[in-house]
Amino acid sequence: MIVYPSESRPNDIYKLMIGSITPRPIALVSSISKTGIFNLAPYSFFTGVSANPPAIGFSPLITGKDKTRDSRNNIEETKEFTVNIVSEYLVDRMNVASSDVPPEVDEFALSQLTPKHANIVSCPLVKESLINMECRLIEIVEVSNKLLGGAFILGEIICFHIDDDVVENFKIDPNKLNTVGRMGGSSYTRTRDRFELVRPEVKKADA
Ligand SMILES: Cc1cc2nc3c(=O)[nH]c(=O)nc-3n(C[C@H](O)[C@H](O)[C@H](O)COP(=O)(O)O)c2cc1C
């Protein structure tokens, strides 16, 4: 099957993407509106971008006419957000936080997750997450303002909060963090079934 996006329906292309780009990590993103309302929502179009300085990016899509996500609107206004890592025990509350509710609804209260003061940014951390990242906006790269188009929000991590139980000498214990990944549709995957694969060592030819 050959698919040319220019000749296809955006919703079909979206289905191809979420089924192919798997598993996707989940960023539970908090932000704050300029009137001080907290916002929380999961994003799985999410990735690390740089480690020096540490930077991450995620993509809020456009889902209706001129309908940009509250997270994006807040970040455009305040230039700050946090990313909170989703362990398996948080999935139900993360899912509630994904409800498409109006901007005046605080998804922390809705999902019964606890807002915790951050050290630098003004939006709260998710207290129940084992790892939180305070981020300052670098840039919003607008790809398209069409339906299912969107933007890439690029942010610098300016502070990590890591539960002491899951880290030793900067190495995160995956059994303790126990993250989940997003698959296509409403599917998720656990991260317990892992294997090791050491990268090949290329010997330098003798001079
Ligand atoms: C696991 C998960 C991942 C999601 N990933 C994305 C995503 O990458 N981009 C997006 O626009 N919406 C995504 N959504 C949907 C948003 O979380 C949802 O529309 C939310 O209400 C947006 O909130 P906001 O308007 O407060 O930012 C995802 C939902 C779930 C449950």
PDB file of C-alpha atoms and ligand atoms in Angstrom:
ATOM      1  CA  MET A   1       0.000   0.000   0.000  1.00  0.00           C
ATOM      2  CA  ILE A   2       1.383   3.381  -0.982  1.00  0.00           C
ATOM      3  CA  VAL A   3      -0.128   6.444   0.641  1.00  0.00           C
ATOM      4  CA  TYR A   4       0.339  10.011  -0.511  1.00  0.00           C
ATOM      5  CA  PRO A   5      -0.839  12.321   2.261  1.00  0.00           C
ATOM      6  CA  SER A   6      -1.671  14.999  -0.293  1.00  0.00           C
ATOM      7  CA  GLU A   7      -4.330  12.641  -1.766  1.00  0.00           C
ATOM      8  CA  SER A   8      -5.663  11.279   1.531  1.00  0.00           C
ATOM      9  CA  ARG A   9      -7.992  12.328   4.317  1.00  0.00           C
ATOM     10  CA  PRO A  10      -6.211  13.874   7.329  1.00  0.00           C
ATOM     11  CA  ASN A  11      -7.995  11.515   9.712  1.00  0.00           C
ATOM     12  CA  ASP A  12      -6.668   8.458   7.834  1.00  0.00           C
ATOM     13  CA  ILE A  13      -3.153   9.865   7.900  1.00  0.00           C
ATOM     14  CA  TYR A  14      -3.543  10.523  11.625  1.00  0.00           C
ATOM     15  CA  LYS A  15      -4.539   6.853  12.110  1.00  0.00           C
ATOM     16  CA  LEU A  16      -1.484   5.717  10.130  1.00  0.00           C
ATOM     17  CA  MET A  17       0.776   7.879  12.267  1.00  0.00           C
ATOM     18  CA  ILE A  18      -0.540   6.852  15.679  1.00  0.00           C
ATOM     19  CA  GLY A  19      -0.443   3.199  14.646  1.00  0.00           C
ATOM     20  CA  SER A  20       3.071   3.396  13.219  1.00  0.00           C
ATOM     21  CA  ILE A  21       4.876   5.660  15.658  1.00  0.00           C
ATOM     22  CA  THR A  22       4.655   3.290  18.611  1.00  0.00           C
ATOM     23  CA  PRO A  23       5.087   3.083  21.484  1.00  0.00           C
ATOM     24  CA  ARG A  24       4.965   6.778  22.284  1.00  0.00           C
ATOM     25  CA  PRO A  25       6.020   8.191  25.657  1.00  0.00           C
ATOM     26  CA  ILE A  26       3.456  10.331  27.419  1.00  0.00           C
ATOM     27  CA  ALA A  27       4.097  13.829  28.738  1.00  0.00           C
ATOM     28  CA  LEU A  28       1.530  14.947  31.286  1.00  0.00           C
ATOM     29  CA  VAL A  29       1.867  18.671  30.660  1.00  0.00           C
ATOM     30  CA  SER A  30       0.886  21.306  33.205  1.00  0.00           C
ATOM     31  CA  SER A  31       0.521  24.979  32.402  1.00  0.00           C
ATOM     32  CA  ILE A  32      -1.191  28.023  33.852  1.00  0.00           C
ATOM     33  CA  SER A  33      -3.437  30.595  32.185  1.00  0.00           C
ATOM     34  CA  LYS A  34      -2.717  34.299  32.501  1.00  0.00           C
ATOM     35  CA  THR A  35      -5.642  34.476  34.937  1.00  0.00           C
ATOM     36  CA  GLY A  36      -4.070  31.760  37.107  1.00  0.00           C
ATOM     37  CA  ILE A  37      -6.133  28.683  36.175  1.00  0.00           C
ATOM     38  CA  PHE A  38      -4.134  25.443  36.243  1.00  0.00           C
ATOM     39  CA  ASN A  39      -4.243  23.173  33.199  1.00  0.00           C
ATOM     40  CA  LEU A  40      -3.160  19.550  32.836  1.00  0.00           C
ATOM     41  CA  ALA A  41      -3.265  17.300  29.749  1.00  0.00           C
ATOM     42  CA  PRO A  42      -1.402  14.281  28.337  1.00  0.00           C
ATOM     43  CA  TYR A  43       0.550  14.509  25.064  1.00  0.00           C
ATOM     44  CA  SER A  44       2.093  11.523  23.288  1.00  0.00           C
ATOM     45  CA  PHE A  45       3.450  13.378  20.274  1.00  0.00           C
ATOM     46  CA  PHE A  46       6.345  13.942  22.673  1.00  0.00           C
ATOM     47  CA  THR A  47      10.089  13.476  22.528  1.00  0.00           C
ATOM     48  CA  GLY A  48      13.474  14.511  23.876  1.00  0.00           C
ATOM     49  CA  VAL A  49      15.295  16.858  21.521  1.00  0.00           C
ATOM     50  CA  SER A  50      18.626  17.820  23.111  1.00  0.00           C
ATOM     51  CA  ALA A  51      20.569  17.018  26.284  1.00  0.00           C
ATOM     52  CA  ASN A  52      22.809  20.082  26.358  1.00  0.00           C
ATOM     53  CA  PRO A  53      20.859  22.129  27.100  1.00  0.00           C
ATOM     54  CA  PRO A  54      18.181  19.549  27.930  1.00  0.00           C
ATOM     55  CA  ALA A  55      15.176  20.183  25.719  1.00  0.00           C
ATOM     56  CA  ILE A  56      11.933  18.382  25.005  1.00  0.00           C
ATOM     57  CA  GLY A  57       9.128  18.916  22.529  1.00  0.00           C
ATOM     58  CA  PHE A  58       5.482  17.972  22.213  1.00  0.00           C
ATOM     59  CA  SER A  59       2.716  18.690  19.719  1.00  0.00           C
ATOM     60  CA  PRO A  60      -0.778  19.966  20.445  1.00  0.00           C
ATOM     61  CA  LEU A  61      -2.976  19.374  17.396  1.00  0.00           C
ATOM     62  CA  ILE A  62      -5.814  21.452  15.996  1.00  0.00           C
ATOM     63  CA  THR A  63      -9.071  19.548  16.337  1.00  0.00           C
ATOM     64  CA  GLY A  64     -11.696  22.035  15.220  1.00  0.00           C
ATOM     65  CA  LYS A  65     -11.958  25.339  13.421  1.00  0.00           C
ATOM     66  CA  ASP A  66      -9.463  27.669  15.100  1.00  0.00           C
ATOM     67  CA  LYS A  67      -9.448  25.270  18.066  1.00  0.00           C
ATOM     68  CA  THR A  68      -6.011  25.281  19.619  1.00  0.00           C
ATOM     69  CA  ARG A  69      -5.370  23.306  22.801  1.00  0.00           C
ATOM     70  CA  ASP A  70      -5.533  25.107  26.150  1.00  0.00           C
ATOM     71  CA  SER A  71      -1.979  23.937  26.929  1.00  0.00           C
ATOM     72  CA  ARG A  72      -0.679  25.666  23.828  1.00  0.00           C
ATOM     73  CA  ASN A  73      -2.627  28.873  24.511  1.00  0.00           C
ATOM     74  CA  ASN A  74      -1.299  29.006  28.079  1.00  0.00           C
ATOM     75  CA  ILE A  75       2.287  28.318  27.050  1.00  0.00           C
ATOM     76  CA  GLU A  76       2.090  31.002  24.361  1.00  0.00           C
ATOM     77  CA  GLU A  77       1.041  33.449  27.067  1.00  0.00           C
ATOM     78  CA  THR A  78       3.253  32.428  29.999  1.00  0.00           C
ATOM     79  CA  LYS A  79       6.249  30.780  28.213  1.00  0.00           C
ATOM     80  CA  GLU A  80       6.383  28.052  30.870  1.00  0.00           C
ATOM     81  CA  PHE A  81       5.157  24.499  31.434  1.00  0.00           C
ATOM     82  CA  THR A  82       6.023  21.295  33.251  1.00  0.00           C
ATOM     83  CA  VAL A  83       6.265  17.736  31.976  1.00  0.00           C
ATOM     84  CA  ASN A  84       5.280  14.992  34.408  1.00  0.00           C
ATOM     85  CA  ILE A  85       6.135  11.370  33.696  1.00  0.00           C
ATOM     86  CA  VAL A  86       3.294   8.832  33.658  1.00  0.00           C
ATOM     87  CA  SER A  87       3.880   5.611  35.598  1.00  0.00           C
ATOM     88  CA  GLU A  88       1.328   2.821  35.276  1.00  0.00           C
ATOM     89  CA  TYR A  89      -0.397   3.669  38.566  1.00  0.00           C
ATOM     90  CA  LEU A  90      -1.233   7.128  37.151  1.00  0.00           C
ATOM     91  CA  VAL A  91      -2.972   6.034  33.927  1.00  0.00           C
ATOM     92  CA  ASP A  92      -6.564   6.424  35.095  1.00  0.00           C
ATOM     93  CA  ARG A  93      -5.986   9.933  36.441  1.00  0.00           C
ATOM     94  CA  MET A  94      -3.944  10.873  33.355  1.00  0.00           C
ATOM     95  CA  ASN A  95      -6.885   9.715  31.234  1.00  0.00           C
ATOM     96  CA  VAL A  96      -9.329  11.901  33.183  1.00  0.00           C
ATOM     97  CA  ALA A  97      -6.939  14.840  32.660  1.00  0.00           C
ATOM     98  CA  SER A  98      -7.313  14.310  28.889  1.00  0.00           C
ATOM     99  CA  SER A  99     -11.025  15.278  29.021  1.00  0.00           C
ATOM    100  CA  ASP A 100     -11.834  17.976  26.461  1.00  0.00           C
ATOM    101  CA  VAL A 101     -13.133  20.509  28.984  1.00  0.00           C
ATOM    102  CA  PRO A 102     -13.266  24.326  28.695  1.00  0.00           C
ATOM    103  CA  PRO A 103     -10.188  26.355  29.712  1.00  0.00           C
ATOM    104  CA  GLU A 104     -11.788  27.460  32.979  1.00  0.00           C
ATOM    105  CA  VAL A 105     -11.795  23.841  34.239  1.00  0.00           C
ATOM    106  CA  ASP A 106      -8.725  22.884  36.295  1.00  0.00           C
ATOM    107  CA  GLU A 107      -7.847  19.311  35.279  1.00  0.00           C
ATOM    108  CA  PHE A 108      -5.806  18.830  38.470  1.00  0.00           C
ATOM    109  CA  ALA A 109      -9.056  19.034  40.440  1.00  0.00           C
ATOM    110  CA  LEU A 110     -10.933  17.012  37.807  1.00  0.00           C
ATOM    111  CA  SER A 111      -8.430  14.160  37.829  1.00  0.00           C
ATOM    112  CA  GLN A 112      -7.726  14.334  41.570  1.00  0.00           C
ATOM    113  CA  LEU A 113      -4.031  14.875  41.001  1.00  0.00           C
ATOM    114  CA  THR A 114      -2.239  17.181  43.425  1.00  0.00           C
ATOM    115  CA  PRO A 115      -0.644  20.443  42.255  1.00  0.00           C
ATOM    116  CA  LYS A 116       2.750  20.996  43.902  1.00  0.00           C
ATOM    117  CA  HIS A 117       4.775  24.233  43.829  1.00  0.00           C
ATOM    118  CA  ALA A 118       7.573  24.192  41.283  1.00  0.00           C
ATOM    119  CA  ASN A 119      10.982  25.700  42.127  1.00  0.00           C
ATOM    120  CA  ILE A 120      11.238  28.115  39.178  1.00  0.00           C
ATOM    121  CA  VAL A 121       8.148  28.138  36.950  1.00  0.00           C
ATOM    122  CA  SER A 122       4.725  29.394  38.029  1.00  0.00           C
ATOM    123  CA  CYS A 123       2.710  26.360  36.889  1.00  0.00           C
ATOM    124  CA  PRO A 124       2.451  23.404  39.261  1.00  0.00           C
ATOM    125  CA  LEU A 125       4.077  19.977  39.195  1.00  0.00           C
ATOM    126  CA  VAL A 126       2.044  16.785  39.515  1.00  0.00           C
ATOM    127  CA  LYS A 127       2.919  15.645  43.042  1.00  0.00           C
ATOM    128  CA  GLU A 128       2.083  11.996  42.290  1.00  0.00           C
ATOM    129  CA  SER A 129       4.543  11.764  39.332  1.00  0.00           C
ATOM    130  CA  LEU A 130       7.924  10.225  40.166  1.00  0.00           C
ATOM    131  CA  ILE A 131       9.695  12.566  37.730  1.00  0.00           C
ATOM    132  CA  ASN A 132       8.793  16.190  36.930  1.00  0.00           C
ATOM    133  CA  MET A 133      10.547  18.605  34.583  1.00  0.00           C
ATOM    134  CA  GLU A 134      10.181  22.360  34.831  1.00  0.00           C
ATOM    135  CA  CYS A 135      10.392  23.837  31.324  1.00  0.00           C
ATOM    136  CA  ARG A 136      10.848  27.255  29.787  1.00  0.00           C
ATOM    137  CA  LEU A 137       9.563  27.784  26.253  1.00  0.00           C
ATOM    138  CA  ILE A 138      12.261  27.972  23.570  1.00  0.00           C
ATOM    139  CA  GLU A 139      10.017  28.212  20.539  1.00  0.00           C
ATOM    140  CA  ILE A 140       6.659  27.190  19.114  1.00  0.00           C
ATOM    141  CA  VAL A 141       7.118  25.843  15.605  1.00  0.00           C
ATOM    142  CA  GLU A 142       3.820  26.195  13.770  1.00  0.00           C
ATOM    143  CA  VAL A 143       3.455  23.431  11.171  1.00  0.00           C
ATOM    144  CA  SER A 144      -0.112  24.118  10.053  1.00  0.00           C
ATOM    145  CA  ASN A 145      -3.331  25.643  11.317  1.00  0.00           C
ATOM    146  CA  LYS A 146      -5.482  23.094   9.446  1.00  0.00           C
ATOM    147  CA  LEU A 147      -7.605  20.392  11.078  1.00  0.00           C
ATOM    148  CA  LEU A 148      -5.223  17.857  12.714  1.00  0.00           C
ATOM    149  CA  GLY A 149      -2.360  20.190  11.935  1.00  0.00           C
ATOM    150  CA  GLY A 150      -0.460  21.599  14.794  1.00  0.00           C
ATOM    151  CA  ALA A 151       2.616  22.991  16.366  1.00  0.00           C
ATOM    152  CA  PHE A 152       5.763  21.668  17.994  1.00  0.00           C
ATOM    153  CA  ILE A 153       6.334  23.217  21.396  1.00  0.00           C
ATOM    154  CA  LEU A 154      10.019  23.176  22.197  1.00  0.00           C
ATOM    155  CA  GLY A 155      11.075  23.806  25.787  1.00  0.00           C
ATOM    156  CA  GLU A 156      14.270  23.787  27.823  1.00  0.00           C
ATOM    157  CA  ILE A 157      14.236  21.746  31.023  1.00  0.00           C
ATOM    158  CA  ILE A 158      15.469  24.096  33.736  1.00  0.00           C
ATOM    159  CA  CYS A 159      14.862  21.829  36.734  1.00  0.00           C
ATOM    160  CA  PHE A 160      14.339  18.079  37.217  1.00  0.00           C
ATOM    161  CA  HIS A 161      12.532  16.655  40.256  1.00  0.00           C
ATOM    162  CA  ILE A 162      13.277  12.947  40.637  1.00  0.00           C
ATOM    163  CA  ASP A 163      11.995  10.699  43.396  1.00  0.00           C
ATOM    164  CA  ASP A 164      15.092   9.376  45.207  1.00  0.00           C
ATOM    165  CA  ASP A 165      13.679   5.833  45.085  1.00  0.00           C
ATOM    166  CA  VAL A 166      13.843   5.620  41.282  1.00  0.00           C
ATOM    167  CA  VAL A 167      17.334   6.986  40.673  1.00  0.00           C
ATOM    168  CA  GLU A 168      20.863   6.000  41.544  1.00  0.00           C
ATOM    169  CA  ASN A 169      23.902   7.842  40.210  1.00  0.00           C
ATOM    170  CA  PHE A 170      21.686   9.539  37.560  1.00  0.00           C
ATOM    171  CA  LYS A 171      20.450   6.136  36.311  1.00  0.00           C
ATOM    172  CA  ILE A 172      16.688   5.692  36.398  1.00  0.00           C
ATOM    173  CA  ASP A 173      15.416   2.262  37.479  1.00  0.00           C
ATOM    174  CA  PRO A 174      12.803   1.321  34.827  1.00  0.00           C
ATOM    175  CA  ASN A 175      11.151  -1.228  37.138  1.00  0.00           C
ATOM    176  CA  LYS A 176      10.463   1.453  39.692  1.00  0.00           C
ATOM    177  CA  LEU A 177       9.455   4.175  37.229  1.00  0.00           C
ATOM    178  CA  ASN A 178       7.256   1.678  35.337  1.00  0.00           C
ATOM    179  CA  THR A 179       6.202   4.040  32.559  1.00  0.00           C
ATOM    180  CA  VAL A 180       3.510   3.248  30.008  1.00  0.00           C
ATOM    181  CA  GLY A 181       3.475   4.034  26.292  1.00  0.00           C
ATOM    182  CA  ARG A 182       0.701   5.023  23.938  1.00  0.00           C
ATOM    183  CA  MET A 183      -0.161   2.852  20.938  1.00  0.00           C
ATOM    184  CA  GLY A 184      -2.806   3.435  18.236  1.00  0.00           C
ATOM    185  CA  GLY A 185      -6.463   4.049  19.129  1.00  0.00           C
ATOM    186  CA  SER A 186      -7.028   3.762  22.876  1.00  0.00           C
ATOM    187  CA  SER A 187      -4.262   1.188  23.409  1.00  0.00           C
ATOM    188  CA  TYR A 188      -1.354   1.471  25.779  1.00  0.00           C
ATOM    189  CA  THR A 189       1.674  -0.691  26.435  1.00  0.00           C
ATOM    190  CA  ARG A 190       3.619  -1.501  29.576  1.00  0.00           C
ATOM    191  CA  THR A 191       7.416  -1.282  29.627  1.00  0.00           C
ATOM    192  CA  ARG A 192       8.148  -4.416  31.674  1.00  0.00           C
ATOM    193  CA  ASP A 193       9.150  -6.717  28.787  1.00  0.00           C
ATOM    194  CA  ARG A 194      12.618  -5.422  27.950  1.00  0.00           C
ATOM    195  CA  PHE A 195      15.811  -6.799  26.438  1.00  0.00           C
ATOM    196  CA  GLU A 196      19.397  -5.614  26.151  1.00  0.00           C
ATOM    197  CA  LEU A 197      21.134  -4.898  22.848  1.00  0.00           C
ATOM    198  CA  VAL A 198      24.643  -3.513  23.061  1.00  0.00           C
ATOM    199  CA  ARG A 199      25.682  -1.299  20.169  1.00  0.00           C
ATOM    200  CA  PRO A 200      28.382  -2.717  17.892  1.00  0.00           C
ATOM    201  CA  GLU A 201      31.892  -1.552  18.591  1.00  0.00           C
ATOM    202  CA  VAL A 202      33.649  -0.525  15.387  1.00  0.00           C
ATOM    203  CA  LYS A 203      37.363  -1.215  15.639  1.00  0.00           C
ATOM    204  CA  LYS A 204      39.550   1.515  14.188  1.00  0.00           C
ATOM    205  CA  ALA A 205      41.684   0.232  11.301  1.00  0.00           C
ATOM    206  CA  ASP A 206      45.424   0.012  12.099  1.00  0.00           C
ATOM    207  CA  ALA A 207      47.384   2.941  10.800  1.00  0.00           C
TER     208      ALA A 207
HETATM  209  C1  LIG B   1      -2.405   9.341  26.256  1.00  0.00           C
HETATM  210  C2  LIG B   1      -2.907  10.541  25.498  1.00  0.00           C
HETATM  211  C3  LIG B   1      -2.053  11.208  24.622  1.00  0.00           C
HETATM  212  C4  LIG B   1      -2.483  12.333  23.913  1.00  0.00           C
HETATM  213  N1  LIG B   1      -1.619  12.956  23.061  1.00  0.00           N
HETATM  214  C5  LIG B   1      -2.002  14.066  22.406  1.00  0.00           C
HETATM  215  C6  LIG B   1      -1.079  14.747  21.540  1.00  0.00           C
HETATM  216  O1  LIG B   1       0.085  14.367  21.384  1.00  0.00           O
HETATM  217  N2  LIG B   1      -1.516  15.881  20.917  1.00  0.00           N
HETATM  218  C7  LIG B   1      -2.783  16.358  21.107  1.00  0.00           C
HETATM  219  O2  LIG B   1      -3.125  17.402  20.525  1.00  0.00           O
HETATM  220  N3  LIG B   1      -3.675  15.729  21.910  1.00  0.00           N
HETATM  221  C8  LIG B   1      -3.310  14.616  22.584  1.00  0.00           C
HETATM  222  N4  LIG B   1      -4.175  13.990  23.424  1.00  0.00           N
HETATM  223  C9  LIG B   1      -5.502  14.601  23.667  1.00  0.00           C
HETATM  224  C10 LIG B   1      -5.385  15.736  24.696  1.00  0.00           C
HETATM  225  O3  LIG B   1      -4.802  15.290  25.901  1.00  0.00           O
HETATM  226  C11 LIG B   1      -6.797  16.286  25.040  1.00  0.00           C
HETATM  227  O4  LIG B   1      -7.426  16.760  23.876  1.00  0.00           O
HETATM  228  C12 LIG B   1      -6.765  17.358  26.086  1.00  0.00           C
HETATM  229  O5  LIG B   1      -8.091  17.717  26.447  1.00  0.00           O
HETATM  230  C13 LIG B   1      -6.041  18.616  25.650  1.00  0.00           C
HETATM  231  O6  LIG B   1      -6.064  19.463  26.768  1.00  0.00           O
HETATM  232  P1  LIG B   1      -5.796  21.003  26.755  1.00  0.00           P
HETATM  233  O7  LIG B   1      -6.751  21.633  25.739  1.00  0.00           O
HETATM  234  O8  LIG B   1      -6.117  21.391  28.176  1.00  0.00           O
HETATM  235  O9  LIG B   1      -4.363  21.241  26.396  1.00  0.00           O
HETATM  236  C14 LIG B   1      -3.805  12.826  24.104  1.00  0.00           C
HETATM  237  C15 LIG B   1      -4.675  12.146  24.974  1.00  0.00           C
HETATM  238  C16 LIG B   1      -4.244  11.013  25.647  1.00  0.00           C
HETATM  239  C17 LIG B   1      -5.179  10.284  26.580  1.00  0.00           C
END
